[in-house]
Coordinates of C-alpha atoms and ligand atoms in Angstrom, one line a residue:
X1 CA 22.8 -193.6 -111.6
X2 CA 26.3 -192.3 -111.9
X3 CA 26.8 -190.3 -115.0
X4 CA 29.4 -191.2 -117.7
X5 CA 31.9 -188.7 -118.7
X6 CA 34.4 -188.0 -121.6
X7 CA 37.6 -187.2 -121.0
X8 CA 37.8 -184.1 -122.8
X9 CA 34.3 -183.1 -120.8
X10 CA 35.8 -184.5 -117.3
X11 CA 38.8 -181.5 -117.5
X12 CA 36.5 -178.7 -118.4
X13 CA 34.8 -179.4 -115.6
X14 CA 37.4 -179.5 -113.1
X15 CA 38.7 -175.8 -114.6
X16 CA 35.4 -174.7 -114.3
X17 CA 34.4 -176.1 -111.0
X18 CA 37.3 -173.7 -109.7
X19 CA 37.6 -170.8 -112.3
X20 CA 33.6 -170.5 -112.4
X21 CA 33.4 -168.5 -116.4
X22 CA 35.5 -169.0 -118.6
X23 CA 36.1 -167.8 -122.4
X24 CA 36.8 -171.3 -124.9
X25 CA 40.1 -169.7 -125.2
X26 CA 40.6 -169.2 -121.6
X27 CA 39.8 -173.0 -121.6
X28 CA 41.9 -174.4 -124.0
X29 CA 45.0 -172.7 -122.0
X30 CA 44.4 -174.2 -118.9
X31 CA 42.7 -177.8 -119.7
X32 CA 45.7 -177.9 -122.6
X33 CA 42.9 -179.0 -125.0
X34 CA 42.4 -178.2 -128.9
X35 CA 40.2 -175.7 -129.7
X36 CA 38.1 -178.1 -131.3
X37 CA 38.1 -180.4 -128.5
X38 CA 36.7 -177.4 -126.6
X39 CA 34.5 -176.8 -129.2
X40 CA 33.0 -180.3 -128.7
X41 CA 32.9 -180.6 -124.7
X42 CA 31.2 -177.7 -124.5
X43 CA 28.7 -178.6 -127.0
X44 CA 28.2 -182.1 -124.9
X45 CA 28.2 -180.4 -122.0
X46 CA 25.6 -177.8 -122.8
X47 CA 23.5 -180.8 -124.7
X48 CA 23.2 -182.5 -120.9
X49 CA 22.4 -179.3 -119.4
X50 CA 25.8 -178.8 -117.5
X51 CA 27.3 -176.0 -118.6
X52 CA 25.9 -172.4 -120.2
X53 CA 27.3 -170.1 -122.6
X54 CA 27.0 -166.2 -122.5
X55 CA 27.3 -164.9 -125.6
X56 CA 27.8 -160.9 -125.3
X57 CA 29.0 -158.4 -127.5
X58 CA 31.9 -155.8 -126.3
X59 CA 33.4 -152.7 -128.5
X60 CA 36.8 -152.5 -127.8
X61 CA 39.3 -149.2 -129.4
X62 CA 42.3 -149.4 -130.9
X63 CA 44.2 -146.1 -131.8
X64 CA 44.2 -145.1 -135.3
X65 CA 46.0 -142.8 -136.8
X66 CA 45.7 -139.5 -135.2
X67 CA 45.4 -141.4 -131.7
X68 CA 48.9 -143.2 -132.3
X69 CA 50.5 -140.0 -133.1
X70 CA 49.3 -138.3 -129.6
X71 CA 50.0 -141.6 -127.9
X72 CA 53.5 -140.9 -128.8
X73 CA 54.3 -137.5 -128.9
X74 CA 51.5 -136.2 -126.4
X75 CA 47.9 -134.1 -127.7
X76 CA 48.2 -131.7 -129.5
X77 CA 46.8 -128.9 -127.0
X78 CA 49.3 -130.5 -124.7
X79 CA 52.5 -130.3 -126.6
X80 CA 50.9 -126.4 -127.3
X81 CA 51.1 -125.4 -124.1
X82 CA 54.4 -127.1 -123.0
X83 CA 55.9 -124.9 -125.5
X84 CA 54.5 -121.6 -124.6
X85 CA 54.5 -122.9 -120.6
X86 CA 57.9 -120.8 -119.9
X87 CA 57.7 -118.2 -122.9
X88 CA 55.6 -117.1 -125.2
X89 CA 56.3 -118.3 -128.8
X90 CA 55.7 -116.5 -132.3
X91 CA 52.7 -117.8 -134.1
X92 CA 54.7 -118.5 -136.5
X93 CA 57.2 -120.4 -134.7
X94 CA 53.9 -122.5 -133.1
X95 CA 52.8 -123.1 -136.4
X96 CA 56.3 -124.9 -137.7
X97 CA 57.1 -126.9 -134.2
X98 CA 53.3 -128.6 -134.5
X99 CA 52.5 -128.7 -138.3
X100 CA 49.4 -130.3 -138.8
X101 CA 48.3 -130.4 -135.3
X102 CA 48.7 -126.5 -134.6
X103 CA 45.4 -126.2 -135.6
X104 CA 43.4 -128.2 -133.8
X105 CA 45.5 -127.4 -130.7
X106 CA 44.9 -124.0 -131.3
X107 CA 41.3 -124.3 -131.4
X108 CA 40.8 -126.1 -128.2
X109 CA 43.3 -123.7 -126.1
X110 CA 41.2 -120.9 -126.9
X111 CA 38.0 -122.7 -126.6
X112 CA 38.8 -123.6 -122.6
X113 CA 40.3 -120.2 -122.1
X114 CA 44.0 -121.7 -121.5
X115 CA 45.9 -119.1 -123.9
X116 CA 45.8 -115.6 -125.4
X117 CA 46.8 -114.1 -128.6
X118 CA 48.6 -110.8 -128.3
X119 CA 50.7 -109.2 -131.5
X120 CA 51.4 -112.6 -132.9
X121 CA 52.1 -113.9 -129.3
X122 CA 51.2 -117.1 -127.6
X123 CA 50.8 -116.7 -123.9
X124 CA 49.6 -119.3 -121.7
X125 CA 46.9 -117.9 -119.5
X126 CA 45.9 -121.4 -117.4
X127 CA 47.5 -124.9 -117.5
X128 CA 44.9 -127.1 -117.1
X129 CA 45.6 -130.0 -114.4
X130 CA 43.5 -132.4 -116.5
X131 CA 43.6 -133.3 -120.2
X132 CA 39.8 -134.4 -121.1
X133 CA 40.8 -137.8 -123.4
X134 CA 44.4 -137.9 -121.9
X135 CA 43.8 -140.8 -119.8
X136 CA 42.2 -142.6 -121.8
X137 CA 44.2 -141.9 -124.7
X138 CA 47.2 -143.3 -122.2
X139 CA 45.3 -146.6 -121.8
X140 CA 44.2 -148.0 -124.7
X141 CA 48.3 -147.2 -126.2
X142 CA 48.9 -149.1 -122.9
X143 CA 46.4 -152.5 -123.8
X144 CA 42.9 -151.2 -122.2
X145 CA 40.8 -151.9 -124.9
X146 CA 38.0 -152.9 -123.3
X147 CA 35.1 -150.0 -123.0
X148 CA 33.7 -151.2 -120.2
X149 CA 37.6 -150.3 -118.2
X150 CA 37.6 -147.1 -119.7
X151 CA 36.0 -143.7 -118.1
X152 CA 33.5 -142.6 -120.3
X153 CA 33.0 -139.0 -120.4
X154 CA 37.0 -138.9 -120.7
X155 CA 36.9 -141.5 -123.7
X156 CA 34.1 -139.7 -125.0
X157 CA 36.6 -136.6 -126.1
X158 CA 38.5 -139.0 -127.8
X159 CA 35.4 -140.6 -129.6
X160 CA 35.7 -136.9 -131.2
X161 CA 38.5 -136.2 -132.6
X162 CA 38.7 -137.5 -136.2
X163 CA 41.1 -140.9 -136.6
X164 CA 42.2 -141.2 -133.0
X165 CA 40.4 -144.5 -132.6
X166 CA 39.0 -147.5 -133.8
X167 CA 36.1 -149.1 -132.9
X168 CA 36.2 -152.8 -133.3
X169 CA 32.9 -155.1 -132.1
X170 CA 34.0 -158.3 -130.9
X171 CA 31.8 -161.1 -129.6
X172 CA 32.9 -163.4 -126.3
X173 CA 31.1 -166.3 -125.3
X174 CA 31.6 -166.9 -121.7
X175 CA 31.2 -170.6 -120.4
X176 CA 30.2 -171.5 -116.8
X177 CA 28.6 -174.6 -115.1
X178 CA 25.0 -175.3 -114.3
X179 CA 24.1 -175.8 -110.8
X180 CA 24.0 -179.4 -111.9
X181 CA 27.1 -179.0 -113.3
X182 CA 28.7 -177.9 -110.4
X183 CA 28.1 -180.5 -108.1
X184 CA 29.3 -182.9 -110.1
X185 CA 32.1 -185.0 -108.9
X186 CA 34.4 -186.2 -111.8
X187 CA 37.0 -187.4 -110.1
X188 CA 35.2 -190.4 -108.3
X189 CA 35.8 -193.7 -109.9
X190 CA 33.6 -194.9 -112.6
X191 CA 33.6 -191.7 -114.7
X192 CA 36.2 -193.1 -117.0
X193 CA 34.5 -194.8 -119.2
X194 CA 33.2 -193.1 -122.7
X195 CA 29.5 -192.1 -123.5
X196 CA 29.5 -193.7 -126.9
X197 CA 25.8 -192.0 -127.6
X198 CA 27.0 -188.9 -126.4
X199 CA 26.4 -185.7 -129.4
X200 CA 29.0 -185.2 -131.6
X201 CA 29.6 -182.2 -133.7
X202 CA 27.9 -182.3 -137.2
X203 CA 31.0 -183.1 -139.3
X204 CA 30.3 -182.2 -143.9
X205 CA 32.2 -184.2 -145.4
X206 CA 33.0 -183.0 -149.0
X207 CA 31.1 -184.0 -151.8
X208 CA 30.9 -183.6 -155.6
X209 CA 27.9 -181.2 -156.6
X210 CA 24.8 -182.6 -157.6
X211 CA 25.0 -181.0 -161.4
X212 CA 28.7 -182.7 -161.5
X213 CA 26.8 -185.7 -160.9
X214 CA 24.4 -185.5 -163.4
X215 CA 26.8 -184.9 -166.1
X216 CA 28.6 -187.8 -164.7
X217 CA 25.9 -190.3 -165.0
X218 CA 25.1 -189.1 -168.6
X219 CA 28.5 -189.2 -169.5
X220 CA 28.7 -192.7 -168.5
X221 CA 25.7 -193.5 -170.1
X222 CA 26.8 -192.9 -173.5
X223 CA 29.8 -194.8 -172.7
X224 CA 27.9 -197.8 -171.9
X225 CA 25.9 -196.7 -175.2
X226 CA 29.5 -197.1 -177.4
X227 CA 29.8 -193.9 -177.3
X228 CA 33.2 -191.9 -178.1
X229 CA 33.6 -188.5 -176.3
X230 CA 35.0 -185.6 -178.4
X231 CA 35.9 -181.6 -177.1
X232 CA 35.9 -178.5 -178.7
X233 CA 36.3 -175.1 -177.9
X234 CA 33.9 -172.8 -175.5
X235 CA 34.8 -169.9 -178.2
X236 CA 33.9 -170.9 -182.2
X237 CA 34.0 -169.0 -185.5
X238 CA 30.1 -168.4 -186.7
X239 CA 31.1 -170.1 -189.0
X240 CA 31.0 -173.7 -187.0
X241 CA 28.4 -172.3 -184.6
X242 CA 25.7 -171.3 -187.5
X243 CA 26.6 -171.3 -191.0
X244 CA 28.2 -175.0 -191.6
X245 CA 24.9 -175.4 -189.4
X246 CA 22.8 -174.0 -192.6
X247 CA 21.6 -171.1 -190.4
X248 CA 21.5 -168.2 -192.4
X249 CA 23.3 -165.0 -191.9
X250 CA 20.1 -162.8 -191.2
X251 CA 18.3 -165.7 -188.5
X252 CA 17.5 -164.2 -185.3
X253 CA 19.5 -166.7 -183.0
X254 CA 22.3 -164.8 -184.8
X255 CA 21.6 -161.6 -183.0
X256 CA 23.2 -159.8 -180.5
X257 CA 20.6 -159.9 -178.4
X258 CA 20.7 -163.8 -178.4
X259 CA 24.3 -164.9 -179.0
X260 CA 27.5 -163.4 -177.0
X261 CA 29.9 -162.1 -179.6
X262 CA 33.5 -161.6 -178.8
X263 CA 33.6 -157.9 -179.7
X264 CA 36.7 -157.3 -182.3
X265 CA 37.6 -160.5 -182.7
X266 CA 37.3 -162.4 -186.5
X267 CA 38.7 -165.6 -186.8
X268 CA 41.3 -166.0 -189.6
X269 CA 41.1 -169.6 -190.2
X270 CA 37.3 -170.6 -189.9
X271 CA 38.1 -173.7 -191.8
X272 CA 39.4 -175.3 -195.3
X273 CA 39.4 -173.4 -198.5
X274 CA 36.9 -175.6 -199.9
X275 CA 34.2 -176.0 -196.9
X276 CA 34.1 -172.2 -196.8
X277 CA 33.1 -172.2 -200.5
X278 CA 31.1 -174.8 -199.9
X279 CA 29.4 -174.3 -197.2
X280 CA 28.6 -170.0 -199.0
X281 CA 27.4 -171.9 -202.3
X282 CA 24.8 -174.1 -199.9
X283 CA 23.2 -170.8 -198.9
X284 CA 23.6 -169.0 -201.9
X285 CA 21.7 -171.6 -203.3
X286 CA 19.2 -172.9 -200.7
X287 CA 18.4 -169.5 -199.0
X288 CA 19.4 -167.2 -202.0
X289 CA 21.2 -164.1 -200.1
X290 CA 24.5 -162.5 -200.2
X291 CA 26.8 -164.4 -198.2
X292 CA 29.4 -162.8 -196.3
X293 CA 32.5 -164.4 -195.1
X294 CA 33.1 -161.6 -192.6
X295 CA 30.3 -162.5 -190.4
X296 CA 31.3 -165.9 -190.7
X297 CA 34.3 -165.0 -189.2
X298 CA 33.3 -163.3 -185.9
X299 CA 34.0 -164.9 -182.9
X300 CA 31.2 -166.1 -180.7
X301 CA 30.8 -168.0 -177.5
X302 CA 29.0 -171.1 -178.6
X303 CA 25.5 -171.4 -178.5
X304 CA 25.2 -175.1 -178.1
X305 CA 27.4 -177.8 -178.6
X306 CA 26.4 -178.9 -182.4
X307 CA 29.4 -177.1 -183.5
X308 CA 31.9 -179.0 -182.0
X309 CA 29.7 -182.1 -184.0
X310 CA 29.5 -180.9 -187.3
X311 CA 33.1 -179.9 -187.3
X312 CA 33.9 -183.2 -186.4
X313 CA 32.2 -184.6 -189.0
X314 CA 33.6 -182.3 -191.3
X315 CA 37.4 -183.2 -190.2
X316 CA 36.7 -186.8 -190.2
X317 CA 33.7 -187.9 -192.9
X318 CA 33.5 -191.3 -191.4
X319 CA 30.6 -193.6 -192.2
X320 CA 29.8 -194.7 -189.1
X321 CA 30.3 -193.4 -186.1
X322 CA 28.8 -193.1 -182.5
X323 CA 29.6 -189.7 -181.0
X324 CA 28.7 -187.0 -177.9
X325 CA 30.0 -183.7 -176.7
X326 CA 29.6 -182.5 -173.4
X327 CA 29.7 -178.9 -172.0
X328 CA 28.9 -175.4 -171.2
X329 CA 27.1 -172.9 -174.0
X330 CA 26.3 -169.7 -173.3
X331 CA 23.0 -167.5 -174.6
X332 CA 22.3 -164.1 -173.9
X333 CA 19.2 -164.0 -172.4
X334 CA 17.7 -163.0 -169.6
X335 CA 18.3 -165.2 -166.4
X336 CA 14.8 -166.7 -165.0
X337 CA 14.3 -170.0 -163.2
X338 CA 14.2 -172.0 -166.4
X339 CA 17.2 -169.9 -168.2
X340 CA 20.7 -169.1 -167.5
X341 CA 23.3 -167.6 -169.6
X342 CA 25.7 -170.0 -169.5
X343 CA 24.5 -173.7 -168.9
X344 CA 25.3 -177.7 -170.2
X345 CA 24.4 -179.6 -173.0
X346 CA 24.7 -183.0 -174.4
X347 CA 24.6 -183.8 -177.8
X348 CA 25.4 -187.0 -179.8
X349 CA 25.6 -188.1 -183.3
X350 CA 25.3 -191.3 -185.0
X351 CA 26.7 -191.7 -188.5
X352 CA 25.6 -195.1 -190.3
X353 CA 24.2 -195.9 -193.9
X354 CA 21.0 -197.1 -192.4
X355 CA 20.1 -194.1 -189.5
X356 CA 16.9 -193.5 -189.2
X357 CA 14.6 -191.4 -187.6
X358 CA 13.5 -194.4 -185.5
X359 CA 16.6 -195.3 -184.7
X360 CA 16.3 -191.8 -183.2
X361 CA 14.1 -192.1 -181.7
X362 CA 15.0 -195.5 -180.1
X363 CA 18.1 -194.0 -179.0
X364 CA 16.2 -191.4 -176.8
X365 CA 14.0 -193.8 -175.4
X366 CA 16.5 -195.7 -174.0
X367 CA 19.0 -192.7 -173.1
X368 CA 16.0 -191.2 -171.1
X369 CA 15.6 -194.9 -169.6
X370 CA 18.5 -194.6 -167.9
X371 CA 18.4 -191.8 -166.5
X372 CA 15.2 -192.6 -165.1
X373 CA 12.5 -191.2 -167.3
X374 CA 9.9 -193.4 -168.8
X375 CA 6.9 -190.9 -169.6
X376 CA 8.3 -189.2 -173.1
X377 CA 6.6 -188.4 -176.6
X378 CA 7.8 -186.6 -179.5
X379 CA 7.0 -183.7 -181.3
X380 CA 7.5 -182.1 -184.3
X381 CA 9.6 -178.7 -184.3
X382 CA 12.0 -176.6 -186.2
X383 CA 15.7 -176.2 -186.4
X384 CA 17.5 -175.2 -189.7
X385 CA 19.8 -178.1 -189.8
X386 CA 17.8 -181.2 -189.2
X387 CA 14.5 -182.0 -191.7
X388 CA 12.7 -184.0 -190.3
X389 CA 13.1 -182.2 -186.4
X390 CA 11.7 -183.3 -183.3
X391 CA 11.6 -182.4 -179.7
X392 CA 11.6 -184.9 -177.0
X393 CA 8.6 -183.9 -173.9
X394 CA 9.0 -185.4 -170.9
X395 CA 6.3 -185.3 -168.1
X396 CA 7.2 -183.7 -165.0
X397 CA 4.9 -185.5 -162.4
X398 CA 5.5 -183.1 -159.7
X399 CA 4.6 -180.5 -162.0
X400 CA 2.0 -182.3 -163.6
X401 CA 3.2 -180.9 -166.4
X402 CA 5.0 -181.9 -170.2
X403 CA 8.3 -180.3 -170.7
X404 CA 11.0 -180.1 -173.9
X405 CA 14.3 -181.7 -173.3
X406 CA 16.0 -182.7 -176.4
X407 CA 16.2 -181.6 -179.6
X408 CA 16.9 -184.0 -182.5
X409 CA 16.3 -184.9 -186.1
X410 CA 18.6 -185.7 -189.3
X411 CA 21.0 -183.7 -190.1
X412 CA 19.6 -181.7 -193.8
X413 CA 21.8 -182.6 -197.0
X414 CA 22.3 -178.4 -197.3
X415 CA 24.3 -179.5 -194.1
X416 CA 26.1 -183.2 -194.7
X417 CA 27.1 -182.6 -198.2
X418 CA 29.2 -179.3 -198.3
X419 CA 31.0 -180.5 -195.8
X420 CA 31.7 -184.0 -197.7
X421 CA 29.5 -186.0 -194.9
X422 CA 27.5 -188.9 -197.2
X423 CA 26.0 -191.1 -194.7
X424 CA 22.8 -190.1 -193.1
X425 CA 23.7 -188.3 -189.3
X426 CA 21.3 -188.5 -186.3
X427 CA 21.8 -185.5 -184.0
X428 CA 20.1 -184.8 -180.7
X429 CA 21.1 -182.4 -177.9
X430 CA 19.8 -180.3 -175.4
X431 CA 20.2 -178.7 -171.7
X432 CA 21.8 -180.7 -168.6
X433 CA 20.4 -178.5 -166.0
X434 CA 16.8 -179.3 -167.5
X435 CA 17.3 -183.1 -166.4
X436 CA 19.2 -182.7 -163.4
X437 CA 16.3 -180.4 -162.4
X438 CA 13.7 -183.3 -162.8
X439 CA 16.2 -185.4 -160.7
X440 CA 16.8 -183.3 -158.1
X441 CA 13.0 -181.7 -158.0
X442 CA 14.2 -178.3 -158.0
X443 CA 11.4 -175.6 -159.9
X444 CA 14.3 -173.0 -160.0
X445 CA 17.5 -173.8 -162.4
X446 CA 19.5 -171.0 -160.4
X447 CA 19.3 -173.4 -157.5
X448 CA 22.7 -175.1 -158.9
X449 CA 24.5 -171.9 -158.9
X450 CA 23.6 -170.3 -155.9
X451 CA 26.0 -172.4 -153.3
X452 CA 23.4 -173.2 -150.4
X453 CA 25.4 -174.6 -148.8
X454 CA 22.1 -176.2 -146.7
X455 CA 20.6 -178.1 -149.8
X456 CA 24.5 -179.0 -151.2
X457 CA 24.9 -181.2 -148.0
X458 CA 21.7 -182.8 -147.4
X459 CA 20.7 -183.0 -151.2
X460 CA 19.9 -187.1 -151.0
X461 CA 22.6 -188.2 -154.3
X462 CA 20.7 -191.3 -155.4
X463 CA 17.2 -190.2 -156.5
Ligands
LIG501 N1 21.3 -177.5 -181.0 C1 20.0 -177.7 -180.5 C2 19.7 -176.9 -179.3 O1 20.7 -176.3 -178.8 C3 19.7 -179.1 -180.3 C4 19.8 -180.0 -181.5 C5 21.0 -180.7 -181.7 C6 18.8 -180.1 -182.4 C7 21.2 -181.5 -182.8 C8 18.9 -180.9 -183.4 C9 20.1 -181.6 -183.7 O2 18.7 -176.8 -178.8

C-alpha cells in the first residue's frame, strides 16, 4: 500500500532525505514553509513514525559588560603590559591610562610573575605568549556562542571574571528521518493526494468563561421574568450599604474586619436632606442609639448588591415594579474554597400592593427552575431589613448535601417608609459563584479565578 502524503509533509522530507537533522528553523528556510506549517508536518510526521525530534539543551555566552569592554579595547592585563612593554610607567601614570581596570590587571600580572614593582615603577619582567580567556574572549565578540565550539579551560578564565559573560540556556530540537522515513519515495506518482484523517494540531478556539456564562443565563432569566436591569456603583456611602438598610451603626457586618472601607474617604452627599433624617429618626427610634452621620458617610466597597435596590426605590417610590441588579461585592474575609473577597450577586425586587411572601417564594421556585434546580426548601433566617427572612437551600446531589443560596424576605417598614417606599417590596439576593459551582460541579469556588487554562477549554458549556 502506497502511503499518502501532504504536501507540506512531502518537502520536509525531500530536505531531510538530503540534509539528514535539521532545526524547524533550519527547515522553514529551505522548504520556504511557515513556521506553523513546520510545526504541523513535523507533528504528522512524528505521529506516523517518520521523522524524530532531539530536543537538547545548549548554554551559549554572550559578553556582558566587562567582557564587551576587553572585547574592544583588549584585557586588562593585556593593555597593562603593552604599556610598560617598552618603558616602565609610574604607578601613578598606570593607574590614570586604565582606571577601573588597573586593578584587576594589576592583580593578575603579579599573580603569573609577568611584572615587578620597584620605587613606584612598572617593569615588565615576562610577556606572556598566551592570554588565558583571550581566545575565547575573541570568539564569542566574534559570533561563537556555542560552548560546545569554545576551549574550555581558556573559557573557564573568562567564566571568572565578574560581568564578562552571559550565560543564556537555549533549547534546540533537532529533526531527522526514521529509517522508515528515509526510504520513502515522495516523488513517485500517487503521493499527491491529501490524508484527510491525517492529525492536526489541537487548535482553542476562544471562548467566554464559564462564570460569564452563568451570569449570562441569569441575566436572561430575569429578562424573560419582566425583569428591568438597574447599576450602581462598586463604591457606596454606608449609608446605602447599611443604614437606609436598618442595620445599625454598632452590627458586626459593619466591622472592619468584615467590610472593606475606603480609608479617608466620607461621602458628602449620602443622599436627600430628608432621607438622612429619616432614615437617623428610624434608628433612633427602633434601635434606640446615638446615630451618627459621620459613619454613615464613610465610603465602603459594597457588601452586596441591596444597596444599589433600596436606593432605587428610594429615587423612584414606584408602586410596582419588577427589578434586579447584577455584580461584584466585596467582603473581607478570609479566602477558602466557599469564600472570596470579591464575588457576584443577584438580587431582585418586586414592588406591588399585593407581594407576598408566597409570591416569594414562587418567584424562586421558578428562577431556580430555570436554571436547573428542582430540589429547594426554605428556611427561616435573619437579616435586619427583611421581617419575615428566609433562606433558599438547595441540595447538592454530588455532595449529598443541603446548601444556602439566596437570601430573601420583605423588606421591614423601619426600611420602606423612611425612604417614602408604601407598597410592600420582595427582595432576594445572593452569590453567583454558589450556583455556577453547582453547574459546573466544582467543590472549590477559587477554581473560576485561577485561569487553568486545562479545565477553561474542555469545561463542557451546556450542563
Ligand atoms: N443582601 C443579602 C446577602 O447579601 C441577601 C438579601 C437580599 C437578603 C435581599 C434579603 C433581601 O446575603
Amino acid at each position: 500500500m502506497s502511503q499518502v502524503f501532504h504536501e507540506i509533509e512531502k518537502k520536509i522530507i525531500s530536505v531531510l532525505k538530503i540534509e539528514l537533522k535539521l532545526t524547524p528553523e533550519k527547515l522553514e528556510k529551505l522548504t520556504l514553509l511557515s513556521p506553523d506549517q513546520v510545526r504541523r508536518g513535523i507533528e504528522w510526521l512524528k505521529h506516523k513514525e517518520l521523522a524524530i525530534v532531539d530536543a537538547s539543551t545548549n548554554v551559549e555566552y554572550s559578553l556582558g559588560k566587562n567582557g564587551l569592554e576587553s572585547f574592544q579595547r583588549g584585557l586588562p592585563e593585556k593593555r597593562l603590559l603593552d604599556l610598560i612593554k617598552n618603558n616602565p610607567k609610574d604607578i601613578s601614570d598606570l593607574q590614570k591610562e586604565l582606571g577601573s581596570v588597573f586593578g584587576p590587571a594589576m592583580g593578575l600580572a603579579k599573580k603569573n610573575d609577568w611584572i615587578d614593582a620597584k620605587e613606584n615603577k612598572i617593569y615588565l619582567k615576562n610577556y606572556p605568549s598566551n592570554l588565558p580567556g583571550e581566545k575565547s574572549l575573541k570568539q564569542i565578540g566574534e559570533g561563537i556562542t556555542s560552548e560546545t565550539q569554545l576551549d574550555k579551560a581558556d573559557l573557564a578564565s573568562l567564566l571568572k571574571r565578574p560581568n564578562f559573560l552571559v550565560e543564556n540556556i537555549v533549547k534546540t530540537k533537532k529533526i531527522s528521518l526514521t529509517k522508515t522515513g528515509q526510504s520513502l519515495d515522495v516523488t513517485s506518482p500517487g503521493s499527491g493526494a491529501i490524508d484527510v484523517e491525517a492529525k492536526v494540531p489541537d487548535v482553542f478556539v476562544a471562548r467566554t468563561h464559564p462564570l460569564k456564562d452563568t451570569i449570562d443565563e441569569i441575566r436572561e432569566i430575569f429578562v424573560t421574568l419582566g425583569f428591568t436591569e438597574i447599576l450602581g456603583n462598586m463604591t457606596q456611602p454606608s449609608f446605602w450599604n447599611f443604614d437606609a438598610l436598618f442595620t445599625p451603626q454598632d452590627h458586626p457586618a459593619r466591622e472592619l474586619q468584615d467590610t472593606f472601607y475606603l480609608d479617608g474617604i466620607s461621602s458628602k452627599e449620602i443622599g436627600t436632606p430628608e432621607q438622612i433624617r429619616k432614615v437617623s429618626e428610624s434608628h433612633k427610634k427602633n434601635w434606640r442609639y446615638f446615630w451618627d452621620i459621620n459613619e454613615a458617610q464613610r465610603m465602603v466597597l459594597r457588601t452586596h448588591t441591596t444597596c444599589v435596590t433600596i436606593k432605587h426605590l428610594a429615587e423612584n417610590k414606584s408602586d410596582e415594579a419588577r427589578i434586579f441588579s447584577l455584580g461584584r461585592v466585596f467582603r473581607n474575609e478570609k479566602v477558602s474554597y466557599k469564600h472570596l473577597v470579591e464575588f457576584n450577586q443577584i438580587e431582585g425586587v418586586v414592588v406591588g400592593k399585593d407581594a407576598s411572601l408566597r409570591n416569594l417564594m414562587g418567584i424562586q421556585r421558578e428562577f431556580y427552575k430555570r436554571i436547573g434546580i428542582t430540589k429547594i426548601k426554605f428556611w427561616p433566617t435573619f437579616f435586619p431589613y427583611t421581617e419575615p427572612s428566609l433562606q433558599t437551600m438547595v441540595y447538592n446531589e454530588r455532595l449529598g448535601k443541603w446548601i444556602e443560596l439566596f437570601g430573601m424576605g420583605i423588606f421591614r417598614p423601619e426600611v420602606t417608609k423612611p425612604l417614602g417606599i408604601t407598597k410592600p417590596v420582595l427582595a432576594w439576593g445572593g452569590g453567583i459563584e454558589r450556583i455556577a459551582m453547582l453547574k459546573y460541579g466544582l467543590d472549590d469556588v477559587r477554581e473560576f479565578y485561577n485561569n487553568n487554562l486545562n479545565w477553561l477549554r474542555n469545561v463542557t458549556k451546556c450542563q
